Coordinates of C-alpha atoms in Angstrom, one line a residue:
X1 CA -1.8 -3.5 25.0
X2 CA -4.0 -2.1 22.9
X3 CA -5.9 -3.3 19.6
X4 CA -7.7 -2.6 16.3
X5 CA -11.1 -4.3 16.6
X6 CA -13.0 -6.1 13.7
X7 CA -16.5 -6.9 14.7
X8 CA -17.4 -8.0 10.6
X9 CA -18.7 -11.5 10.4
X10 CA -16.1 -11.9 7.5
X11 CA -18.4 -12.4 5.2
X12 CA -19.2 -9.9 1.7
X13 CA -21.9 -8.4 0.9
X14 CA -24.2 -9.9 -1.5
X15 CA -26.3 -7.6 -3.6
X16 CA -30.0 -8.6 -5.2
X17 CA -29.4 -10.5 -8.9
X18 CA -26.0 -11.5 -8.4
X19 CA -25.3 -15.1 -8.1
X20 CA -22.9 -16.7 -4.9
X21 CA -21.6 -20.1 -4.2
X22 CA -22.5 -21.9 -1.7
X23 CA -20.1 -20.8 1.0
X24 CA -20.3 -19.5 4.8
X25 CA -17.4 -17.5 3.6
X26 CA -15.9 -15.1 0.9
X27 CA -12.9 -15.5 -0.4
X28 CA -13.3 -12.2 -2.7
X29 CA -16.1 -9.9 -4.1
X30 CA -16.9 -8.6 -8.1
X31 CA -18.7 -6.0 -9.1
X32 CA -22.5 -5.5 -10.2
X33 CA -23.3 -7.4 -13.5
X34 CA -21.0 -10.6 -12.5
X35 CA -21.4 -14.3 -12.1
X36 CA -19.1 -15.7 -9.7
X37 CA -17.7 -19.3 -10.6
X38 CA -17.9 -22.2 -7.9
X39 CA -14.0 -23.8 -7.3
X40 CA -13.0 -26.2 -5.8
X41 CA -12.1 -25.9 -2.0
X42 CA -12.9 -22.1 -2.9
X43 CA -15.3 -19.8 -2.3
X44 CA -16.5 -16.8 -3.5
X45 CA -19.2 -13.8 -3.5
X46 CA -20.7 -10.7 -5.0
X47 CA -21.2 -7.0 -3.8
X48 CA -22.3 -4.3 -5.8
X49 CA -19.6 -2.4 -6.7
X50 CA -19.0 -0.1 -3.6
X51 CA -15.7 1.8 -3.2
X52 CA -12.9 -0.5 -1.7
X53 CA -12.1 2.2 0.9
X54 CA -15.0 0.6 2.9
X55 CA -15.4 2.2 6.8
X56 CA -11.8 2.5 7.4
X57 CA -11.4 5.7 5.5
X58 CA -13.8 7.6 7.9
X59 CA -11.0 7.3 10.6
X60 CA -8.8 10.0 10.6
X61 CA -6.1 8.1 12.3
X62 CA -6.5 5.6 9.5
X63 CA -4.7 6.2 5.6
X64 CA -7.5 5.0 3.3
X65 CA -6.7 3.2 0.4
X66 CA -6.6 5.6 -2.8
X67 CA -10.0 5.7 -4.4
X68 CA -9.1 3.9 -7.5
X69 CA -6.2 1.1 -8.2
X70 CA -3.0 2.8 -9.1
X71 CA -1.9 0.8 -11.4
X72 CA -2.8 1.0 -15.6
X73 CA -3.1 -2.1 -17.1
X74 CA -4.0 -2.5 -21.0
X75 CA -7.8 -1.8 -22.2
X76 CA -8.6 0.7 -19.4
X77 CA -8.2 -2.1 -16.6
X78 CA -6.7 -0.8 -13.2
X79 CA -5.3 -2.8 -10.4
X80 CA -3.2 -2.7 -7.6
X81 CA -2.7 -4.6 -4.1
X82 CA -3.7 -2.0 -1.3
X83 CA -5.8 -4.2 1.1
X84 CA -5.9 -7.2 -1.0
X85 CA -5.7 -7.6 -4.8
X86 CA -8.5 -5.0 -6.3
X87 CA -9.1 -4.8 -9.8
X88 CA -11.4 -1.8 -11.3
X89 CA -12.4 -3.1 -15.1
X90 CA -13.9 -0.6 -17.4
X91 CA -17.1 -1.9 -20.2
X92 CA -16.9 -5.2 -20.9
X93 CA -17.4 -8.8 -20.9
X94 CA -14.2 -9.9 -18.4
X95 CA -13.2 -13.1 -16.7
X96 CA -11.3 -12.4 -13.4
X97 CA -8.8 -14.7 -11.6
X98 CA -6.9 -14.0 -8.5
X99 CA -4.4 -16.8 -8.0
X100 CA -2.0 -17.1 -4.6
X101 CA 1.1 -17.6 -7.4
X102 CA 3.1 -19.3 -4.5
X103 CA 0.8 -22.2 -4.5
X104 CA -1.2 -21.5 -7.8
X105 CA -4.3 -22.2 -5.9
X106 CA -7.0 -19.9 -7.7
X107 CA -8.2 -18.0 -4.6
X108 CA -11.3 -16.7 -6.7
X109 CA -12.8 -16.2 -10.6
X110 CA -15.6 -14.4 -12.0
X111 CA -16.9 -13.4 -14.9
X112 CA -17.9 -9.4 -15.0
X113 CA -19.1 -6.5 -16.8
X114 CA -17.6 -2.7 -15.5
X115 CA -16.7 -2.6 -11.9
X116 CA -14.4 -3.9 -9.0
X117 CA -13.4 -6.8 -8.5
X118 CA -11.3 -7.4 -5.0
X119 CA -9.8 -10.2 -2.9
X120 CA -11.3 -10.8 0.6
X121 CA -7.7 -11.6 1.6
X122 CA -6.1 -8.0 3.0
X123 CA -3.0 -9.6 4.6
X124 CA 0.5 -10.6 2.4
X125 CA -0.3 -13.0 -0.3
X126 CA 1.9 -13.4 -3.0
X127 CA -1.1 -12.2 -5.7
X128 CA -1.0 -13.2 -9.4
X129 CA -3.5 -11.1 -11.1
X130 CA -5.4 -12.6 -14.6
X131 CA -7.7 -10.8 -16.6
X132 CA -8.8 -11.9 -20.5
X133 CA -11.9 -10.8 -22.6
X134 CA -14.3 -13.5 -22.3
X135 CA -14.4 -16.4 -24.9
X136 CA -10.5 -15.5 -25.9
X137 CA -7.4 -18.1 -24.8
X138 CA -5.2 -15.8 -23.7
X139 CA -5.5 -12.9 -20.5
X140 CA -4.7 -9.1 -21.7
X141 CA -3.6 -9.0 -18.1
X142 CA -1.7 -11.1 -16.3
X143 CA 0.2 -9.6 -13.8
X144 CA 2.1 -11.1 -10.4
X145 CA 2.6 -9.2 -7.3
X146 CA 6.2 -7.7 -6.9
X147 CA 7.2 -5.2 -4.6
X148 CA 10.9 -4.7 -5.2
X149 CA 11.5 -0.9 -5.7
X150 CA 7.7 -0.3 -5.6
X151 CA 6.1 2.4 -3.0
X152 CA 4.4 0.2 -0.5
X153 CA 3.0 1.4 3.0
X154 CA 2.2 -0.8 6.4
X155 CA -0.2 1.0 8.4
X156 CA 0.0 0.3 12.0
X157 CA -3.1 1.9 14.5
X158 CA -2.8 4.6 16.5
X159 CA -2.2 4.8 20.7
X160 CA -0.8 1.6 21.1
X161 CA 2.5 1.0 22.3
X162 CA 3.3 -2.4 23.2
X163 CA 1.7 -3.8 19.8
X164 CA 3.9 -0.8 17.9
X165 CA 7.1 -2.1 19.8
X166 CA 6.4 -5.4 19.2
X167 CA 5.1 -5.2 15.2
X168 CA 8.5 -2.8 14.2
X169 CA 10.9 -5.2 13.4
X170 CA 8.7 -6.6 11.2
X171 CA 8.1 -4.1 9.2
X172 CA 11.7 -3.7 8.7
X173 CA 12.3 -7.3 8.0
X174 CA 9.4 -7.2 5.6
X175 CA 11.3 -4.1 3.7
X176 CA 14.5 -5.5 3.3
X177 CA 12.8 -9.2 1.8
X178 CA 11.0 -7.2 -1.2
X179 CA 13.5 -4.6 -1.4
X180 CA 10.7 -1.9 -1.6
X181 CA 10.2 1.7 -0.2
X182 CA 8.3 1.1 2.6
X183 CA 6.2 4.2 4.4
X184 CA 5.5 3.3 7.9
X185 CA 2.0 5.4 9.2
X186 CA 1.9 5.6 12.9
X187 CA 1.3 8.3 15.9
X188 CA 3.7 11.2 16.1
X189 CA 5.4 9.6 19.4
X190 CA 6.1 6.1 17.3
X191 CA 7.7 8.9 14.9
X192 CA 9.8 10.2 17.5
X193 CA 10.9 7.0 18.8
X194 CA 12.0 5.4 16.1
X195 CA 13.0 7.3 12.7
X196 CA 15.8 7.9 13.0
X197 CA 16.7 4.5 14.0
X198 CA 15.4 3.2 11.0
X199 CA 16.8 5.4 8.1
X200 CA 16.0 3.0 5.5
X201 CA 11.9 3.1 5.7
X202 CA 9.5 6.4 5.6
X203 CA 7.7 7.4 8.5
X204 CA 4.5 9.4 8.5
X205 CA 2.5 10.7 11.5
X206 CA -1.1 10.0 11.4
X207 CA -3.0 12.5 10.9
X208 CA -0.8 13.7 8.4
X209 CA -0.6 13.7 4.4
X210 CA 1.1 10.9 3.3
X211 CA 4.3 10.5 1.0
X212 CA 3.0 7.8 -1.3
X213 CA 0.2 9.1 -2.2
X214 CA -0.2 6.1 -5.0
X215 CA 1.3 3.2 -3.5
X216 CA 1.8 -0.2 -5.8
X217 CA 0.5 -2.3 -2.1
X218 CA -0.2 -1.3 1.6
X219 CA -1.0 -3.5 4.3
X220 CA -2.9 -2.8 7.2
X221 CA -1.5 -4.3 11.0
X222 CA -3.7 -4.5 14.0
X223 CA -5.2 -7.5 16.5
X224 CA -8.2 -8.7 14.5
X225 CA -11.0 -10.8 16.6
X226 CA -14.1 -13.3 16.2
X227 CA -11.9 -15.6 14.1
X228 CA -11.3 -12.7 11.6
X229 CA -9.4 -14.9 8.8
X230 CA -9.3 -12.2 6.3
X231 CA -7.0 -9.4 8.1
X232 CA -4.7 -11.8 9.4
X233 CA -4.0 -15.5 7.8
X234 CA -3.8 -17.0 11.8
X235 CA -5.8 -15.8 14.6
X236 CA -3.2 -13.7 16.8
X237 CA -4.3 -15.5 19.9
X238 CA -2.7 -18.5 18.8
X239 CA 1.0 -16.9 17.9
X240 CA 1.8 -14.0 20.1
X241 CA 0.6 -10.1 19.9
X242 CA 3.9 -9.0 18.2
X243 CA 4.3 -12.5 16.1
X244 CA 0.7 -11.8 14.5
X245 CA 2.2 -8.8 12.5
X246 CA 5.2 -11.3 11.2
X247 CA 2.4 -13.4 9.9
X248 CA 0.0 -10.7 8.4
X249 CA 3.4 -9.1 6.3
X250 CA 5.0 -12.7 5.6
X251 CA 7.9 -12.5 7.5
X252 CA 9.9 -15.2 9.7
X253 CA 8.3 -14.0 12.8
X254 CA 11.1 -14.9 15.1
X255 CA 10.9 -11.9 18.1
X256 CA 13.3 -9.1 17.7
X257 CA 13.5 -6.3 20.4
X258 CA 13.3 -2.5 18.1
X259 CA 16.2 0.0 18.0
X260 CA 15.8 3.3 20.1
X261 CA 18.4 5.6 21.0
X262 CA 20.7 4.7 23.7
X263 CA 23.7 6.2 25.2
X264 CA 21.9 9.0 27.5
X265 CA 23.8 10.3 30.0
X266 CA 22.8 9.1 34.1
X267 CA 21.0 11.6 35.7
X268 CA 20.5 9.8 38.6
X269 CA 23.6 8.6 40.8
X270 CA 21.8 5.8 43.0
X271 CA 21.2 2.3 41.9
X272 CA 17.9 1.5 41.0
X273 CA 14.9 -0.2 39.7
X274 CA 12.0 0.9 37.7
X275 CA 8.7 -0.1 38.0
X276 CA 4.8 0.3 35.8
X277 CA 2.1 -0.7 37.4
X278 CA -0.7 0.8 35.8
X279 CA -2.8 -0.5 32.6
X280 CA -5.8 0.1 30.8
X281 CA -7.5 -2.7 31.9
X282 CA -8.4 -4.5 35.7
X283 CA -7.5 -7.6 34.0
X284 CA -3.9 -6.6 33.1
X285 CA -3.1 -5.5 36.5
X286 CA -1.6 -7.1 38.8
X287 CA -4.6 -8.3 41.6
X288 CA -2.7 -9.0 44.4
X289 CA -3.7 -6.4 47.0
X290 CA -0.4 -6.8 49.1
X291 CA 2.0 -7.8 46.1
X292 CA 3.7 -4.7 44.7
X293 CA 4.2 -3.7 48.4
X294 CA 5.5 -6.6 49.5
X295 CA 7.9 -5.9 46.1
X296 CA 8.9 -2.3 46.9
X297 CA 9.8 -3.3 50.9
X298 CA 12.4 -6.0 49.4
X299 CA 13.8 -4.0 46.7
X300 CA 14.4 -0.8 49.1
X301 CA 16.0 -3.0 51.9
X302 CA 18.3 -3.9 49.5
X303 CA 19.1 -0.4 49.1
X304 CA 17.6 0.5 46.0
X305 CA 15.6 3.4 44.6
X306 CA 12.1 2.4 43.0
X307 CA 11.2 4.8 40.4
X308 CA 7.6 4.2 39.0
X309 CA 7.4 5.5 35.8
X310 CA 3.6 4.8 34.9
X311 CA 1.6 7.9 32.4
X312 CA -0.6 8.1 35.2
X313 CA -0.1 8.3 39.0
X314 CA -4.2 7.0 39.5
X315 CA -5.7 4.8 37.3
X316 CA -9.3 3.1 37.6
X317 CA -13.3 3.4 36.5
X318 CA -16.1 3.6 38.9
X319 CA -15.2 2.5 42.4
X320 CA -12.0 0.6 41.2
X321 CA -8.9 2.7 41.3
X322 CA -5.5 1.7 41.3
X323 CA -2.8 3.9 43.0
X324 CA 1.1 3.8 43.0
X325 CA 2.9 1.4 45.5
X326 CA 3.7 2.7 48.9
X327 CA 7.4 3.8 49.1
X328 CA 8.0 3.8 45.1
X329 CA 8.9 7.5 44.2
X330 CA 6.6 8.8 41.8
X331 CA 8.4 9.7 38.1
X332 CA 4.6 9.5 36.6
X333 CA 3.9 11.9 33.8
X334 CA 3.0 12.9 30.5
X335 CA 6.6 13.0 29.3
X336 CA 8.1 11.9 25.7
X337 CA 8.9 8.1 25.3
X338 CA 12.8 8.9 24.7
X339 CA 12.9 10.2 28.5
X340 CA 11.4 7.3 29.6
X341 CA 13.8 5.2 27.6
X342 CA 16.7 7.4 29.3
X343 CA 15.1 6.7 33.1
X344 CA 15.1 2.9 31.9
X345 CA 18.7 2.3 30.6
X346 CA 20.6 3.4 33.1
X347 CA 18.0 1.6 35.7
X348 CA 19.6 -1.9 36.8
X349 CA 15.9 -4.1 35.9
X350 CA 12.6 -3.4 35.3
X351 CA 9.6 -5.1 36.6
X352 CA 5.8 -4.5 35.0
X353 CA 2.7 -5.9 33.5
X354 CA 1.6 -6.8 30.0
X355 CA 1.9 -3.2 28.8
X356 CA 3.5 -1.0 26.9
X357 CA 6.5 -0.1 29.2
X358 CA 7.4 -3.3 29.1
X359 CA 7.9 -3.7 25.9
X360 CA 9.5 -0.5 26.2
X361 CA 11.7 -1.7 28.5
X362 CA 12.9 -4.7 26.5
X363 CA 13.7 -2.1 24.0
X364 CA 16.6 -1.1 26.1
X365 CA 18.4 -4.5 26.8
X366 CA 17.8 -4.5 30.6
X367 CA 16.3 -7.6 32.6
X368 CA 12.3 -7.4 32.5
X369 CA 10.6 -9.0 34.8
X370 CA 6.8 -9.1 33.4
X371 CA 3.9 -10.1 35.6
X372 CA 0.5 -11.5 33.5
X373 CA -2.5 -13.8 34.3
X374 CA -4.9 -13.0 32.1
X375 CA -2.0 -13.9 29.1
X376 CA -0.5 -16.6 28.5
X377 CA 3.6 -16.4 28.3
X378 CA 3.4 -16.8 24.3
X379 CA 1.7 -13.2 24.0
X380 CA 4.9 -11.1 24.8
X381 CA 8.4 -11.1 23.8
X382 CA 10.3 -13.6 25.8
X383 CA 11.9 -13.0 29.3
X384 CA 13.3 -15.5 31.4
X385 CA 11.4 -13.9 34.2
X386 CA 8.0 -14.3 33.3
X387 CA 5.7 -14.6 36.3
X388 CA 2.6 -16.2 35.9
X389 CA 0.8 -18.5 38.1
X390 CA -0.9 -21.8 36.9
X391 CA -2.8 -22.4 40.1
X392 CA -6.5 -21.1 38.9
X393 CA -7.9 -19.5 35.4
X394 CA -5.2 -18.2 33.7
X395 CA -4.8 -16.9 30.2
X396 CA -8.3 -15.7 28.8
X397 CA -6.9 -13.0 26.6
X398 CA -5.1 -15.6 24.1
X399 CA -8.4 -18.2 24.5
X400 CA -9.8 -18.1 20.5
X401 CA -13.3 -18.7 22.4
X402 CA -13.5 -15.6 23.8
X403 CA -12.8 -11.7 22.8
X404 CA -11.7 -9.0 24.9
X405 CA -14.4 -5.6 25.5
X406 CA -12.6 -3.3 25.0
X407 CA -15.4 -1.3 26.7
X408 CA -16.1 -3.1 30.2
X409 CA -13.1 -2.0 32.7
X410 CA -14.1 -5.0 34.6
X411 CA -13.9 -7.7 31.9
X412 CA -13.6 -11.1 33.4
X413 CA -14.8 -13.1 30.9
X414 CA -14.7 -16.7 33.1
X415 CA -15.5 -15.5 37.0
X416 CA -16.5 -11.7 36.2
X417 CA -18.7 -11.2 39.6
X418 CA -17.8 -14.3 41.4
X419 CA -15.3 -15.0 44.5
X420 CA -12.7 -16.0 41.5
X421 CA -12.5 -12.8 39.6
X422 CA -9.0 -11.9 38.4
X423 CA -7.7 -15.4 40.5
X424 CA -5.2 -15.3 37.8
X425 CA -3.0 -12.7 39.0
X426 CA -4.5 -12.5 42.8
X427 CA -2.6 -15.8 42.9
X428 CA 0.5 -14.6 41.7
X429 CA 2.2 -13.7 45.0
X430 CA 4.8 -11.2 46.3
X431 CA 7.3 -14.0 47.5
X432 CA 6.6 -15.4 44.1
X433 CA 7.8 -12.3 42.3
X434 CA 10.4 -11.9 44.7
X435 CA 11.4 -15.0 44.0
X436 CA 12.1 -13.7 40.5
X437 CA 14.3 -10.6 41.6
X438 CA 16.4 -12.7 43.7
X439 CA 17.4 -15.0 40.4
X440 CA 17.6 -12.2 38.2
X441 CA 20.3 -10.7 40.3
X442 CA 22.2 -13.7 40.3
X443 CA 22.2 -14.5 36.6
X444 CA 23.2 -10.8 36.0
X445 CA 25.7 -10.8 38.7
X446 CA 24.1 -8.0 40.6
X447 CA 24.7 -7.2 44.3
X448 CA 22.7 -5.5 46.6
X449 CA 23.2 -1.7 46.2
X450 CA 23.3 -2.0 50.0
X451 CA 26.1 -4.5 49.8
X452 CA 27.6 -2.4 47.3
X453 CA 28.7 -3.6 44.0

């Protein structure tokens, strides 16, 4: 599980001269030579005209924004919705007014000379645009987002795979509500995946040149942190990793597993299970040192084959490494994500952590048994056989008081260094997991390979 920092404070830039209301928070920024207006339950701020692409557009794996708005308006003024509502007003003497036109609330206003004028707001807001000549009645623009048959793109991060699985649907659910051409940016193996699954939306690889080069809107997913309000409209924490992109587009954000290509033919004639047991974090493994053992030893005396299908056969930082169960057969590698799918269609159940073969295990309609502590069970799609233990400190990934380093192996943001490190998934225990497979052969009327079928 992987994820798109934001270490801003949230809050614009404020150049020398330029007047802001009193506000901990923007709500939007306009241009050099502009007065912002105070509203009511609003807030608002100034910068000094830089380009809208911001950082962002240094990232190769990253499609900027296009330099200027690409839409014309009348008098010279440009506009467009790529991260937010952005307006780029020629000389003048302008009064700006970005309205949510769902609720009419005026999300910001200013008055402006030349320069930019652009909504704090980057996530899916139903914009209404107003521009008029200062002192006149009437706005020259006026001008409410509408994306049906426009060129729009959704720009997911790069070398993530549980938070692509997860945020796909989405992006396909958002298409079909607007009725617009959506272009989908993500890694070349994303690309492989899933186009052709998904003939009705575009998909570029990053780095790559893109097909809408002047898109109407584009939206920008990822898992924003420090109580980031401006990327995302609720902190993903509090809804799920893959529900956070349903939010950010606008979308009913009930969980929907992603189409991939099924039907493979079974290279392998025994019964069996697969298994990942590797992450990119200590937290996200599971700490029980006797566990996935205790795991393998049941599921082989029952006669199966236990495949683990992790990147990497070793995985670890310093003097923590993390090696492959004893007695699982080792089907590690750096092989394509459509082989992996075939390995785990044909396997009876699979049984991992919170990480991306998981998710791309739920892809392909088998049982998933998913092992997390330091999550709570809202993070990840749904599965009757979640496995979590409630025992000790649990859950520190989804707590809105504390954010993840992405940089510290180790992180254990509660009991780091203390007798109670990772307690949350030592706790979990092999019986307890166990306990799980026994069920989940039950409910899916499976038999014992060694018991035949």
């Amino acid at each position: 599980m992987s994820s798109q920092k934001n270490d801003t404070d949230n809050v614009a830039e404020v150049s020398s001269g330029v007047q802001q209301t009193p506000s901990s928070q923007a709500q939007g920024t306009c241009g050099a030579d502009s007065k912002a207006r105070p509203l009511s339950d609003v807030t608002a701020a100034a910068n000094s005209g830089k380009s809208a692409q911001g950082n962002l557009a240094q990232n190769p794996f990253v499609v900027p924004v296009p330099a200027i708005p690409t839409q014309e308006g009348p008098l010279g003024i440009r506009y467009d919705f790529n991260d937010g509502a952005r307006v780029l007003l020629p000389e003048g003497k302008w009064h700006v007014q970005i309205e949510d036109a769902e609720s009419d609330n005026i999300i910001f206003a200013c008055d402006s000379g030349a320069g930019w004028v652009l909504s704090a707001k980057k996530y899916y807001i139903p914009f209404r645009i107003k521009v008029w000549i200062q002192g006149e009645k009437e706005p020259v623009l006026n001008h409410t987002l509408d994306l049906s048959g426009k060129e729009v793109q959704i720009k997911f991060p790069v070398g993530t795979l549980g938070d692509i699985i997860g945020w796909l649907p989405y992006a396909e659910r958002f298409q079909k509500k607007h009725n617009c051409a959506a272009e989908l940016t993500l890694a070349q193996n994303m690309v492989d995946l899933f186009a052709a699954q998904y003939p009705q939306l575009f998909f570029t690889a990053v780095p790559g040149k893109v097909k809408f080069e002047k898109p109407y809107a584009s939206y920008r997913l990822g898992l924003f942190f420090k109580g980031n309000n401006t990327d995302q409209p609720i902190d993903f924490r509090m809804v799920g990793l893959h529900k956070t992109a349903a939010y950010i587009l606008g979308v009913d954000p009930g969980e929907e597993a992603p189409r991939v290509r099924l039907g493979s033919e079974r290279k392998i004639k025994e019964r069996y299970v697969c298994i990942a047991v590797k992450s990119s974090s200590q937290a996200k493994f599971w700490n029980n040192g006797c566990g996935w053992e205790q795991v393998v030893k049941h599921l082989k005396d029952m006669g199966y084959r236990v495949l683990c299908i992790d990147k990497e056969p070793v995985v670890g930082q310093g003097f923590i490494w993390n090696r492959m169960p004893h007695g699982a057969e080792d089907f590690t590698g750096n092989i394509s994500l459509q082989e992996r799918v075939a390995l785990l269609e044909h396997a009876d159940f699979f049984i991992g952590l919170s990480s991306g073969l998981s998710w791309l295990a739920w892809c392909t309609h088998i049982p998933v048994i998913l092992i997390s502590g330091f999550t709570l069970p809202i993070c990840e799609f749904y599965t009757p056989y979640r496995v979590y233990n409630s025992h000790g400190c649990m859950g520190c990934w989804d707590d809105i008081n504390l954010n993840f380093d992405h940089y510290d192996f180790l992180w254990c943001p509660r009991f780091k260094n203390t007798p109670r490190q990772y307690e949350c998934t030592r706790l979990i225990t092999g019986k307890q997991v166990i306990g799980h497979i026994d069920r989940l052969m039950k409910e899916n009327n499976l038999t014992a390979p060694a018991k035949g079928r």
